[in-house]
Amino acid sequence: MNLVEKCRKALELLELDNIPIIFDEFCYYNVTSNVIAMNALDACSQKDEWYTMANTLLSNAEDYSLILWSLLHEYGHYQDAMETYSDEEDAFFRELMLMMPEGSEKVMAYFNLPSERVASAWAAEFIRDNAEKCIEVDRLLFWDYSCYLTNR
């Protein structure tokens, strides 16, 4: 099974809506076409920053793979992020972020964009509410990715 097939299976096993998933250069949710794009290299490219942010939302964040986190984060955009922040606020922070030099601070600024905070919070809440099922799905589908960090 390739990454896209694994992500589709994960949504099914987690009993989430079966929205289209594609492979692309980056992980994102496209609100216009209602598609989640996934890429394992992108999902794992900012491992330290991702877990720093995730640990503020869930104390055992590192028990779950970055692939699962990324998938649920993008699903969080689909689920309800568009209703819980203003486009103007997000655009303002994106403009400020673009002026920052590349590096960890810029990545953390991105994670703190209003839309990104909402999507990450949705992912953390879903994992918290479905911890055992998320561990099972993660082990079944995403265990083989080299960016997987776990204490289990």
Coordinates of C-alpha atoms in Angstrom, one line a residue:
M1 CA 0.0 0.0 0.0
N2 CA 1.3 3.4 -0.8
L3 CA 1.0 6.5 1.4
V4 CA -2.3 7.7 -0.2
E5 CA -3.9 4.3 0.2
K6 CA -2.7 4.1 3.8
C7 CA -4.1 7.5 4.6
R8 CA -7.5 6.6 3.0
K9 CA -7.5 3.4 5.0
A10 CA -6.7 5.3 8.2
L11 CA -9.7 7.6 7.6
E12 CA -11.9 4.5 7.2
L13 CA -10.6 2.8 10.3
L14 CA -10.9 5.9 12.4
E15 CA -14.5 6.3 11.1
L16 CA -13.9 9.7 9.6
D17 CA -15.4 11.1 6.4
N18 CA -13.9 9.6 3.3
I19 CA -12.6 12.8 1.6
P20 CA -10.2 12.5 -1.4
I21 CA -6.5 12.2 -0.6
I22 CA -3.8 12.8 -3.2
F23 CA 0.0 12.7 -3.2
D24 CA 1.7 16.1 -3.6
E25 CA 4.9 18.0 -2.8
F26 CA 3.5 19.3 0.5
C27 CA 0.8 18.3 3.1
Y28 CA -2.2 20.6 2.9
Y29 CA -6.0 20.8 2.7
N30 CA -7.5 22.4 -0.4
V31 CA -10.8 23.9 0.6
T32 CA -11.8 24.7 -3.0
S33 CA -11.5 21.1 -4.2
N34 CA -12.0 19.4 -0.7
V35 CA -8.8 17.4 -1.0
I36 CA -6.1 16.4 1.5
A37 CA -2.6 16.2 0.0
M38 CA 0.0 14.1 1.8
N39 CA 3.7 13.7 1.5
A40 CA 5.8 11.7 4.0
L41 CA 8.9 13.7 3.5
D42 CA 7.1 17.0 4.1
A43 CA 5.2 15.5 7.1
C44 CA 8.5 14.6 8.6
S45 CA 10.6 17.5 7.5
Q46 CA 10.1 19.6 10.6
K47 CA 10.0 16.8 13.2
D48 CA 11.4 18.8 16.1
E49 CA 9.2 21.8 15.6
W50 CA 6.1 19.6 14.9
Y51 CA 6.5 17.7 18.2
T52 CA 7.3 20.9 20.1
M53 CA 4.0 22.3 19.0
A54 CA 2.1 19.0 19.4
N55 CA 3.4 18.5 23.0
T56 CA 1.7 21.8 23.9
L57 CA -1.6 20.2 22.9
L58 CA -1.1 16.6 24.0
S59 CA 1.4 15.4 26.6
N60 CA 2.1 12.1 24.8
A61 CA 2.3 13.6 21.3
E62 CA 5.4 11.7 20.4
D63 CA 3.6 8.3 20.9
Y64 CA 2.0 9.1 17.5
S65 CA 3.7 9.3 14.1
L66 CA 4.1 12.5 12.2
I67 CA 2.2 11.0 9.3
L68 CA -0.9 10.4 11.6
W69 CA -0.5 13.9 13.1
S70 CA -0.3 15.5 9.6
L71 CA -3.2 13.5 8.3
L72 CA -5.4 14.5 11.3
H73 CA -4.2 18.1 11.2
E74 CA -5.2 18.4 7.5
Y75 CA -8.5 16.7 8.3
G76 CA -8.9 19.3 11.1
H77 CA -8.9 22.0 8.4
Y78 CA -11.7 20.1 6.6
Q79 CA -13.6 19.4 9.8
D80 CA -14.1 22.9 11.2
A81 CA -11.2 25.2 10.9
M82 CA -12.8 27.4 8.2
E83 CA -15.5 28.4 10.7
T84 CA -13.4 29.3 13.7
Y85 CA -10.9 31.9 12.5
S86 CA -11.1 35.0 10.3
D87 CA -9.4 35.0 6.8
E88 CA -8.2 38.5 7.5
E89 CA -6.5 37.5 10.8
D90 CA -4.8 34.6 9.1
A91 CA -3.7 36.7 6.1
F92 CA -2.2 39.3 8.5
F93 CA -0.1 36.7 10.3
R94 CA 0.9 35.1 7.0
E95 CA 2.3 38.4 5.8
L96 CA 4.3 38.9 9.0
M97 CA 5.6 35.4 8.8
L98 CA 6.8 35.8 5.2
M99 CA 9.2 38.5 6.4
M100 CA 10.9 36.1 8.8
P101 CA 14.1 34.3 7.8
E102 CA 13.9 30.5 7.2
G103 CA 14.4 28.3 10.2
S104 CA 12.7 27.0 13.3
E105 CA 11.2 30.4 14.3
K106 CA 9.5 30.7 11.0
V107 CA 8.1 27.1 11.3
M108 CA 6.8 27.8 14.8
A109 CA 5.2 31.1 13.5
Y110 CA 3.5 29.0 10.8
F111 CA 2.2 26.6 13.4
N112 CA 0.8 29.5 15.4
L113 CA -1.3 30.9 12.5
P114 CA -4.9 31.0 13.6
S115 CA -6.0 28.4 11.0
E116 CA -3.1 26.1 11.9
R117 CA -3.7 26.3 15.6
V118 CA -7.3 25.3 15.1
A119 CA -6.4 22.4 12.9
S120 CA -3.7 21.1 15.3
A121 CA -6.1 21.5 18.2
W122 CA -8.7 19.4 16.4
A123 CA -6.1 16.7 15.7
A124 CA -5.0 16.6 19.3
E125 CA -8.6 16.4 20.6
F126 CA -9.3 13.6 18.2
I127 CA -6.2 11.7 19.3
R128 CA -7.0 12.3 22.9
D129 CA -10.6 11.1 22.5
N130 CA -9.6 8.0 20.4
A131 CA -6.2 7.2 21.8
E132 CA -6.2 3.4 21.5
K133 CA -7.7 3.4 18.1
C134 CA -5.2 6.0 16.9
I135 CA -2.3 3.8 18.2
E136 CA -3.7 0.8 16.5
V137 CA -4.1 2.6 13.1
D138 CA -0.7 4.2 13.5
R139 CA 1.0 0.9 14.1
L140 CA -0.9 -0.8 11.3
L141 CA -0.4 1.8 8.6
F142 CA 2.5 4.1 9.4
W143 CA 4.9 2.1 11.5
D144 CA 7.3 1.7 8.6
Y145 CA 8.1 5.4 8.1
S146 CA 11.6 6.4 9.2
C147 CA 10.3 9.5 10.9
Y148 CA 8.2 7.5 13.3
L149 CA 9.1 8.3 16.9
T150 CA 7.4 6.3 19.7
N151 CA 7.9 5.2 23.3
R152 CA 5.8 2.0 22.6

